[in-house]
Amino acid sequence: MTSPHTAALTMYRHAPTDSNGAGVYMGSRDLPPTDVGLGTAAAKAPQDWADHFTRFYCSPLQRAARTAEAMFPGASIEPDARLAERSLGQWEGMAHADVRERHPDAFLSSGHLDPRFTPPGGEDLTAFLTRITDFLTQVSGLEGREHIVAVSHNGWIRSALHLTGGFPLEEIFAAGVPFAVPVRIPLRHFAAASTHDPLGSRS
């Protein structure tokens, strides 16, 4: 449970894009959400969101920004580059099956993608986790009455859950975050410490 003296953070994954259903890697590609997905996300927003949330953030990628606008119409939403999905370099736009065939060393024995593997031209894991840590540390320092909401991406949210002690690093890609479903990120760990290992205590 979040301490009464620590701000609360609720994350949402953006509405789906056409690429989500096509089995290709998106990463930092700036693709729009589908109209159907936006409608579904808007319907899933809590009816009392205006009374519940005090600050609003989103990834600057349009699939997240447009989802935030659909879910929280009229809110002052601040785009934050730290909330963007991890860049996958040359993998972006490639089919999952093609990546697995060309880069078998990028996958763990479990069959899941190894988050430590840096795709050619992609963002290093430490850099990705560092900017997630920066965001979590900042919002954890807000007043305890604050309830922040942010719209981001599957890899970002799963990595944040790892950093807050949810599961080992190797399990980041063991499951996916449902679209437009609230995920509470515990901030007590970040509020209690002045420095953090970007790979997390459970790496």
Coordinates of N, CA and C in Angstrom, one line a residue:
M1 N 0.9 -1.2 0.0 CA 0.0 0.0 0.0 C 0.9 1.2 0.0
T2 N 0.5 2.3 -0.8 CA 1.3 3.5 -0.8 C 1.2 4.3 0.5
S3 N 2.3 4.8 0.9 CA 2.3 5.6 2.1 C 1.4 6.8 1.9
P4 N 0.7 7.3 3.0 CA -0.1 8.5 2.8 C 0.8 9.8 2.5
H5 N 2.1 9.6 2.8 CA 3.0 10.8 2.5 C 3.7 10.6 1.1
T6 N 3.3 9.6 0.4 CA 3.9 9.4 -0.9 C 2.8 9.6 -2.0
A7 N 3.2 10.3 -3.1 CA 2.2 10.5 -4.2 C 1.9 9.1 -4.8
A8 N 0.7 9.0 -5.4 CA 0.3 7.8 -6.0 C 0.4 8.0 -7.6
L9 N 0.8 6.9 -8.2 CA 0.9 6.9 -9.7 C 0.2 5.7 -10.3
T10 N -0.7 6.1 -11.2 CA -1.5 5.1 -12.0 C -1.1 5.2 -13.4
M11 N -0.7 4.1 -14.0 CA -0.3 4.1 -15.4 C -1.4 3.4 -16.3
Y12 N -1.4 3.9 -17.5 CA -2.3 3.2 -18.5 C -1.4 3.0 -19.8
R13 N -1.6 1.8 -20.4 CA -1.0 1.5 -21.7 C -1.9 2.2 -22.8
H14 N -1.3 2.8 -23.8 CA -2.0 3.4 -24.9 C -3.0 2.5 -25.6
A15 N -4.0 3.0 -26.3 CA -4.9 2.2 -27.1 C -4.1 1.6 -28.2
P16 N -4.6 0.4 -28.7 CA -3.8 -0.3 -29.7 C -3.7 0.4 -31.1
T17 N -2.6 0.1 -31.8 CA -2.4 0.5 -33.2 C -2.6 -0.7 -34.1
D18 N -2.6 -0.4 -35.4 CA -2.6 -1.5 -36.3 C -1.5 -2.5 -36.2
S19 N -0.3 -1.9 -35.8 CA 0.9 -2.8 -35.7 C 0.8 -3.7 -34.5
N20 N 0.0 -3.4 -33.5 CA -0.2 -4.3 -32.3 C -0.8 -5.6 -32.8
G21 N -1.7 -5.5 -33.7 CA -2.4 -6.7 -34.2 C -1.6 -7.4 -35.3
A22 N -0.6 -6.8 -35.8 CA 0.1 -7.3 -36.9 C 1.4 -8.1 -36.5
G23 N 1.7 -8.1 -35.2 CA 2.8 -8.9 -34.8 C 4.2 -8.3 -35.2
V24 N 4.3 -7.0 -35.2 CA 5.6 -6.4 -35.5 C 6.0 -5.5 -34.3
Y25 N 7.3 -5.3 -34.2 CA 7.9 -4.4 -33.2 C 7.7 -2.9 -33.6
M26 N 7.2 -2.2 -32.6 CA 7.0 -0.7 -32.8 C 8.1 0.1 -32.2
G27 N 8.4 -0.1 -30.9 CA 9.4 0.7 -30.3 C 9.1 2.2 -30.3
S28 N 10.0 3.0 -30.8 CA 9.8 4.4 -30.9 C 9.1 4.9 -32.1
R29 N 8.7 4.0 -33.0 CA 7.9 4.5 -34.2 C 6.7 5.2 -33.7
D30 N 6.4 6.4 -34.4 CA 5.3 7.2 -33.9 C 4.0 6.9 -34.7
L31 N 3.3 5.9 -34.3 CA 2.1 5.4 -35.0 C 0.9 5.8 -34.3
P32 N -0.2 6.0 -35.0 CA -1.5 6.4 -34.3 C -2.2 5.2 -33.8
P33 N -3.1 5.5 -32.8 CA -3.9 4.4 -32.3 C -5.1 4.2 -33.3
T34 N -5.7 3.1 -33.2 CA -6.9 2.9 -34.1 C -8.1 3.7 -33.5
D35 N -9.0 4.0 -34.3 CA -10.2 4.7 -33.8 C -11.0 3.9 -32.9
V36 N -11.1 2.6 -33.2 CA -11.9 1.7 -32.3 C -11.2 1.6 -31.0
G37 N -9.8 1.5 -31.0 CA -9.1 1.4 -29.8 C -9.2 2.7 -28.9
L38 N -9.3 3.8 -29.6 CA -9.5 5.1 -28.8 C -10.9 5.1 -28.2
G39 N -11.9 4.6 -28.9 CA -13.2 4.6 -28.3 C -13.3 3.7 -27.1
T40 N -12.6 2.5 -27.2 CA -12.6 1.6 -26.1 C -11.9 2.2 -24.9
A41 N -10.8 2.9 -25.2 CA -10.0 3.5 -24.1 C -10.8 4.6 -23.4
A42 N -11.5 5.4 -24.2 CA -12.4 6.4 -23.6 C -13.4 5.8 -22.7
A43 N -14.0 4.7 -23.1 CA -15.1 4.1 -22.3 C -14.5 3.4 -21.1
K44 N -13.2 3.1 -21.0 CA -12.6 2.5 -19.8 C -12.2 3.5 -18.8
A45 N -12.1 4.8 -19.2 CA -11.7 5.8 -18.2 C -12.6 5.9 -17.0
P46 N -12.1 6.0 -15.8 CA -12.9 6.1 -14.7 C -13.8 7.4 -14.8
Q47 N -15.1 7.2 -14.4 CA -16.0 8.3 -14.6 C -15.7 9.5 -13.7
D48 N -15.0 9.2 -12.5 CA -14.7 10.3 -11.6 C -13.2 10.8 -11.7
W49 N -12.6 10.6 -12.9 CA -11.2 10.9 -13.1 C -10.9 12.3 -12.7
A50 N -11.8 13.3 -13.0 CA -11.5 14.7 -12.8 C -11.4 14.9 -11.3
D51 N -12.1 14.2 -10.4 CA -12.0 14.3 -9.0 C -10.9 13.5 -8.4
H52 N -10.4 12.5 -9.1 CA -9.5 11.5 -8.6 C -8.0 11.9 -8.9
F53 N -7.7 12.2 -10.1 CA -6.3 12.5 -10.6 C -6.0 14.0 -10.5
T54 N -4.8 14.3 -10.1 CA -4.4 15.7 -9.9 C -3.3 16.1 -10.9
R55 N -2.6 15.2 -11.5 CA -1.6 15.5 -12.5 C -1.7 14.5 -13.6
F56 N -1.4 15.0 -14.9 CA -1.6 14.1 -16.0 C -0.3 14.2 -16.9
Y57 N 0.2 13.0 -17.3 CA 1.4 13.0 -18.1 C 1.1 11.9 -19.2
C58 N 1.9 12.0 -20.3 CA 1.8 11.0 -21.4 C 3.1 11.0 -22.1
S59 N 3.4 9.8 -22.7 CA 4.5 9.7 -23.7 C 4.2 10.7 -24.8
P60 N 5.2 11.3 -25.5 CA 4.9 12.2 -26.6 C 4.5 11.5 -27.9
L61 N 4.7 10.1 -27.9 CA 4.3 9.4 -29.1 C 2.8 9.4 -29.2
Q62 N 2.3 9.6 -30.5 CA 0.9 10.0 -30.7 C -0.1 8.9 -30.2
R63 N 0.4 7.6 -30.2 CA -0.6 6.6 -29.7 C -0.9 6.7 -28.2
A64 N 0.1 7.3 -27.5 CA -0.1 7.5 -26.1 C -0.8 8.9 -25.9
A65 N -0.3 9.9 -26.6 CA -0.9 11.3 -26.4 C -2.4 11.3 -26.7
R66 N -2.7 10.7 -27.8 CA -4.1 10.7 -28.3 C -5.0 9.8 -27.3
T67 N -4.4 8.8 -26.8 CA -5.2 8.0 -25.8 C -5.4 8.8 -24.6
A68 N -4.4 9.5 -24.1 CA -4.6 10.4 -22.9 C -5.7 11.4 -23.1
E69 N -5.7 12.0 -24.3 CA -6.7 13.0 -24.6 C -8.1 12.4 -24.7
A70 N -8.2 11.2 -25.2 CA -9.5 10.5 -25.3 C -10.0 10.1 -23.9
M71 N -9.1 9.6 -23.0 CA -9.5 9.2 -21.7 C -9.8 10.3 -20.7
F72 N -9.0 11.4 -20.9 CA -9.1 12.5 -19.9 C -9.4 13.8 -20.7
P73 N -10.5 14.0 -21.4 CA -10.8 15.2 -22.2 C -10.8 16.4 -21.4
G74 N -10.1 17.4 -21.8 CA -10.1 18.7 -21.1 C -9.1 18.8 -20.1
A75 N -8.4 17.7 -19.7 CA -7.3 17.8 -18.7 C -6.1 18.4 -19.3
S76 N -5.3 19.0 -18.5 CA -4.0 19.6 -18.9 C -3.0 18.5 -18.8
I77 N -2.6 17.9 -20.0 CA -1.8 16.7 -20.0 C -0.4 17.1 -20.5
E78 N 0.6 16.8 -19.7 CA 2.0 17.2 -20.0 C 2.8 16.0 -20.7
P79 N 3.2 16.2 -22.0 CA 4.0 15.2 -22.6 C 5.4 15.1 -21.9
D80 N 5.9 13.9 -21.7 CA 7.2 13.8 -21.1 C 8.0 12.7 -21.9
A81 N 9.1 13.2 -22.4 CA 9.9 12.3 -23.3 C 10.4 11.0 -22.5
R82 N 10.5 11.1 -21.2 CA 10.9 10.0 -20.4 C 9.9 8.8 -20.4
L83 N 8.7 9.1 -20.8 CA 7.6 8.1 -20.9 C 7.6 7.4 -22.2
A84 N 8.4 7.8 -23.2 CA 8.4 7.1 -24.5 C 8.8 5.7 -24.4
E85 N 8.4 4.9 -25.3 CA 8.8 3.5 -25.4 C 10.3 3.4 -25.8
R86 N 10.9 2.3 -25.4 CA 12.3 2.0 -25.7 C 12.5 1.9 -27.2
S87 N 13.5 2.6 -27.7 CA 13.8 2.5 -29.2 C 14.4 1.1 -29.5
L88 N 13.9 0.5 -30.5 CA 14.3 -0.8 -30.9 C 15.1 -0.8 -32.2
G89 N 15.6 0.4 -32.6 CA 16.5 0.5 -33.7 C 16.0 -0.2 -35.0
Q90 N 16.8 -1.0 -35.5 CA 16.5 -1.7 -36.8 C 15.4 -2.7 -36.7
W91 N 15.0 -3.0 -35.5 CA 13.9 -4.0 -35.4 C 12.5 -3.3 -35.6
E92 N 12.4 -2.0 -35.5 CA 11.1 -1.4 -35.6 C 10.5 -1.6 -37.0
G93 N 9.3 -2.1 -37.0 CA 8.6 -2.4 -38.2 C 8.8 -3.9 -38.7
M94 N 9.7 -4.6 -38.0 CA 10.0 -6.0 -38.3 C 9.0 -6.9 -37.6
A95 N 8.7 -8.0 -38.3 CA 7.8 -9.0 -37.7 C 8.6 -9.7 -36.5
H96 N 7.8 -10.1 -35.5 CA 8.4 -10.8 -34.4 C 9.2 -12.1 -34.9
A97 N 8.5 -12.8 -35.8 CA 9.1 -14.0 -36.2 C 10.4 -13.8 -37.0
D98 N 10.5 -12.7 -37.7 CA 11.8 -12.4 -38.5 C 12.9 -12.0 -37.5
V99 N 12.6 -11.3 -36.4 CA 13.6 -10.9 -35.5 C 14.1 -12.2 -34.8
R100 N 13.2 -13.1 -34.4 CA 13.6 -14.3 -33.7 C 14.5 -15.1 -34.6
E101 N 14.2 -15.2 -35.9 CA 15.1 -15.9 -36.9 C 16.4 -15.3 -37.1
R102 N 16.5 -14.0 -37.1 CA 17.8 -13.3 -37.4 C 18.6 -13.1 -36.1
H103 N 17.9 -13.0 -35.0 CA 18.7 -12.7 -33.7 C 18.2 -13.7 -32.6
P104 N 18.5 -15.0 -32.8 CA 18.1 -16.0 -31.8 C 18.8 -15.7 -30.5
D105 N 20.0 -15.0 -30.5 CA 20.6 -14.7 -29.2 C 20.0 -13.6 -28.4
A106 N 18.9 -13.0 -29.0 CA 18.2 -12.0 -28.3 C 17.1 -12.5 -27.4
F107 N 17.0 -13.9 -27.4 CA 15.9 -14.5 -26.6 C 16.4 -15.4 -25.6
L108 N 15.7 -15.4 -24.4 CA 16.1 -16.3 -23.3 C 15.6 -17.7 -23.5
S109 N 16.1 -18.6 -22.7 CA 15.7 -20.0 -22.8 C 14.2 -20.2 -22.6
S110 N 13.6 -19.3 -21.9 CA 12.1 -19.3 -21.7 C 11.4 -19.0 -23.0
G111 N 12.1 -18.4 -24.0 CA 11.5 -18.0 -25.2 C 11.1 -16.5 -25.3
H112 N 11.2 -15.9 -24.1 CA 10.9 -14.4 -24.0 C 12.1 -13.6 -24.5
L113 N 11.8 -12.4 -25.0 CA 12.9 -11.5 -25.4 C 13.7 -11.1 -24.2
D114 N 15.0 -11.1 -24.4 CA 16.0 -10.8 -23.3 C 16.1 -9.3 -23.2
P115 N 15.6 -8.6 -22.2 CA 15.7 -7.1 -22.1 C 17.1 -6.6 -22.1
R116 N 18.1 -7.4 -21.8 CA 19.5 -7.0 -21.8 C 20.0 -6.8 -23.2
F117 N 19.4 -7.4 -24.1 CA 19.9 -7.4 -25.5 C 19.5 -6.1 -26.1
T118 N 20.5 -5.4 -26.7 CA 20.3 -4.1 -27.4 C 20.1 -4.4 -28.9
P119 N 18.9 -4.1 -29.4 CA 18.8 -4.3 -30.9 C 19.7 -3.3 -31.6
P120 N 20.1 -3.7 -32.8 CA 21.0 -2.9 -33.6 C 20.5 -1.5 -33.8
G121 N 21.2 -0.5 -33.3 CA 20.7 0.9 -33.4 C 19.7 1.3 -32.4
G122 N 19.4 0.4 -31.4 CA 18.4 0.6 -30.4 C 18.9 1.2 -29.2
E123 N 18.0 1.5 -28.2 CA 18.4 2.1 -27.0 C 18.9 1.1 -26.0
D124 N 20.0 1.4 -25.4 CA 20.6 0.5 -24.4 C 19.7 0.4 -23.2
L125 N 19.6 -0.8 -22.6 CA 18.7 -1.1 -21.5 C 19.0 -0.1 -20.3
T126 N 20.3 0.1 -20.0 CA 20.6 1.0 -18.8 C 20.0 2.4 -19.1
A127 N 20.2 2.9 -20.3 CA 19.7 4.2 -20.6 C 18.2 4.3 -20.5
F128 N 17.5 3.2 -20.9 CA 16.0 3.2 -20.8 C 15.6 3.1 -19.4
L129 N 16.2 2.3 -18.6 CA 15.8 2.2 -17.2 C 16.1 3.4 -16.4
T130 N 17.2 4.1 -16.8 CA 17.6 5.3 -16.1 C 16.5 6.4 -16.3
R131 N 16.0 6.6 -17.5 CA 15.0 7.6 -17.7 C 13.7 7.2 -17.0
I132 N 13.4 5.9 -16.9 CA 12.2 5.5 -16.2 C 12.4 5.9 -14.7
T133 N 13.6 5.6 -14.2 CA 13.9 5.9 -12.8 C 13.8 7.4 -12.5
D134 N 14.3 8.2 -13.5 CA 14.2 9.6 -13.3 C 12.8 10.1 -13.1
F135 N 11.9 9.6 -14.0 CA 10.5 10.0 -13.9 C 9.9 9.5 -12.6
L136 N 10.1 8.2 -12.2 CA 9.5 7.7 -11.0 C 10.1 8.5 -9.7
T137 N 11.3 8.8 -9.7 CA 11.9 9.5 -8.6 C 11.3 10.9 -8.5
Q138 N 11.1 11.6 -9.7 CA 10.5 12.9 -9.6 C 9.1 12.9 -9.1
V139 N 8.2 12.0 -9.6 CA 6.8 12.0 -9.2 C 6.7 11.5 -7.7
S140 N 7.6 10.7 -7.3 CA 7.6 10.2 -5.9 C 7.8 11.3 -4.9
G141 N 8.5 12.4 -5.4 CA 8.8 13.5 -4.5 C 7.7 14.5 -4.4
L142 N 6.6 14.3 -5.2 CA 5.5 15.3 -5.1 C 4.7 15.1 -3.8
E143 N 3.9 16.0 -3.4 CA 3.1 15.9 -2.2 C 2.3 14.7 -2.1
G144 N 2.1 14.1 -0.9 CA 1.4 12.9 -0.7 C -0.1 13.0 -1.2
R145 N -0.7 14.1 -1.3 CA -2.0 14.2 -1.8 C -2.2 14.1 -3.3
E146 N -1.0 14.1 -4.0 CA -1.0 14.1 -5.5 C -1.3 12.6 -5.9
H147 N -2.2 12.5 -6.9 CA -2.5 11.2 -7.6 C -2.2 11.4 -9.1
I148 N -1.1 11.0 -9.5 CA -0.6 11.2 -10.9 C -1.2 10.1 -11.8
V149 N -1.5 10.4 -13.0 CA -1.8 9.4 -14.0 C -1.0 9.7 -15.2
A150 N -0.5 8.6 -15.8 CA 0.4 8.7 -17.0 C 0.0 7.6 -18.0
V151 N 0.0 8.0 -19.3 CA -0.3 7.1 -20.4 C 1.1 6.8 -21.1
S152 N 1.4 5.5 -21.2 CA 2.7 5.2 -21.7 C 2.6 3.9 -22.5
H153 N 3.6 3.0 -22.4 CA 3.7 1.8 -23.3 C 3.9 0.6 -22.5
N154 N 3.7 -0.6 -23.2 CA 3.9 -1.9 -22.6 C 5.3 -2.1 -22.0
G155 N 6.3 -1.9 -22.8 CA 7.7 -2.1 -22.3 C 8.0 -1.1 -21.1
W156 N 7.5 0.1 -21.2 CA 7.8 1.1 -20.1 C 7.2 0.7 -18.8
I157 N 5.9 0.3 -18.9 CA 5.2 -0.1 -17.7 C 5.7 -1.3 -17.1
R158 N 6.0 -2.3 -17.9 CA 6.6 -3.6 -17.4 C 7.9 -3.3 -16.7
S159 N 8.7 -2.5 -17.3 CA 10.0 -2.1 -16.8 C 9.9 -1.4 -15.5
A160 N 8.9 -0.5 -15.4 CA 8.7 0.2 -14.1 C 8.3 -0.7 -13.0
L161 N 7.4 -1.7 -13.3 CA 7.0 -2.7 -12.4 C 8.2 -3.5 -11.9
H162 N 9.1 -3.8 -12.8 CA 10.4 -4.5 -12.4 C 11.2 -3.7 -11.4
L163 N 11.3 -2.4 -11.8 CA 12.1 -1.5 -10.9 C 11.5 -1.3 -9.5
T164 N 10.2 -1.4 -9.4 CA 9.6 -1.3 -8.1 C 9.4 -2.6 -7.4
G165 N 10.2 -3.7 -7.9 CA 10.2 -4.9 -7.2 C 9.1 -5.9 -7.6
G166 N 8.5 -5.7 -8.7 CA 7.4 -6.6 -9.1 C 7.8 -8.0 -9.5
F167 N 9.0 -8.1 -10.3 CA 9.4 -9.3 -10.8 C 10.9 -9.1 -11.3
P168 N 11.6 -10.2 -11.5 CA 13.0 -10.1 -12.0 C 13.0 -9.5 -13.4
L169 N 14.2 -9.0 -13.8 CA 14.4 -8.4 -15.1 C 14.1 -9.3 -16.2
E170 N 14.4 -10.6 -16.1 CA 14.2 -11.5 -17.2 C 12.7 -11.7 -17.5
E171 N 11.8 -11.3 -16.6 CA 10.4 -11.5 -16.8 C 9.7 -10.2 -17.4
I172 N 10.4 -9.2 -17.8 CA 9.8 -8.0 -18.3 C 8.9 -8.4 -19.5
F173 N 9.3 -9.3 -20.4 CA 8.5 -9.6 -21.5 C 7.8 -10.9 -21.4
A174 N 7.6 -11.4 -20.2 CA 6.9 -12.6 -19.9 C 5.4 -12.4 -20.0
A175 N 4.9 -11.2 -20.0 CA 3.5 -10.9 -20.1 C 3.4 -9.5 -20.6
G176 N 2.1 -9.2 -21.1 CA 1.9 -7.9 -21.6 C 0.9 -7.1 -20.7
V177 N 0.9 -5.8 -20.8 CA 0.0 -5.0 -20.1 C -1.3 -4.8 -21.0
P178 N -2.5 -5.0 -20.5 CA -3.7 -4.8 -21.3 C -3.8 -3.3 -21.6
F179 N -4.4 -3.0 -22.8 CA -4.6 -1.7 -23.2 C -5.6 -1.0 -22.3
A180 N -5.3 0.3 -21.9 CA -6.2 1.2 -21.2 C -6.8 0.6 -19.9
V181 N -6.0 -0.2 -19.2 CA -6.3 -0.8 -17.9 C -5.4 -0.2 -16.9
P182 N -5.9 0.3 -15.8 CA -5.1 0.9 -14.8 C -4.1 0.0 -14.1
V183 N -2.8 0.5 -14.0 CA -1.7 -0.3 -13.3 C -1.1 0.7 -12.3
R184 N -1.2 0.3 -11.0 CA -0.7 1.1 -10.0 C 0.8 0.8 -9.8
I185 N 1.6 1.8 -9.9 CA 3.1 1.7 -9.7 C 3.4 2.2 -8.3
P186 N 3.9 1.3 -7.4 CA 4.3 1.7 -6.1 C 5.5 2.6 -6.0
L187 N 5.4 3.7 -5.4 CA 6.5 4.7 -5.4 C 7.3 4.8 -4.1
R188 N 6.9 4.0 -3.1 CA 7.6 4.1 -1.8 C 9.1 3.8 -1.9
H189 N 9.5 2.9 -2.7 CA 10.9 2.6 -2.9 C 11.7 3.8 -3.4
F190 N 11.1 4.6 -4.3 CA 11.7 5.7 -4.9 C 11.7 6.9 -3.9
A191 N 10.6 7.0 -3.1 CA 10.6 8.1 -2.2 C 11.5 7.9 -1.0
A192 N 11.9 6.6 -0.7 CA 12.7 6.3 0.4 C 14.2 6.4 0.2
A193 N 14.6 6.4 -1.1 CA 16.0 6.4 -1.4 C 16.4 7.5 -2.3
S194 N 17.6 8.0 -2.1 CA 18.1 9.2 -2.9 C 18.7 8.7 -4.2
T195 N 19.2 7.5 -4.3 CA 19.9 7.0 -5.5 C 19.3 5.6 -5.8
H196 N 19.3 5.2 -7.0 CA 18.8 3.9 -7.4 C 19.7 3.2 -8.5
D197 N 19.8 1.9 -8.4 CA 20.4 1.2 -9.4 C 19.5 1.1 -10.6
P198 N 19.9 1.6 -11.8 CA 19.0 1.6 -12.9 C 18.6 0.2 -13.4
L199 N 19.4 -0.8 -13.0 CA 19.0 -2.2 -13.4 C 18.1 -2.8 -12.4
G200 N 17.8 -2.1 -11.3 CA 16.9 -2.6 -10.3 C 17.5 -3.6 -9.3
S201 N 16.9 -3.7 -8.2 CA 17.5 -4.5 -7.1 C 17.2 -6.0 -7.4
R202 N 16.3 -6.3 -8.4 CA 16.0 -7.7 -8.6 C 16.5 -8.1 -10.0
S203 N 17.6 -7.5 -10.5 CA 18.1 -7.8 -11.8 C 18.9 -9.1 -11.7

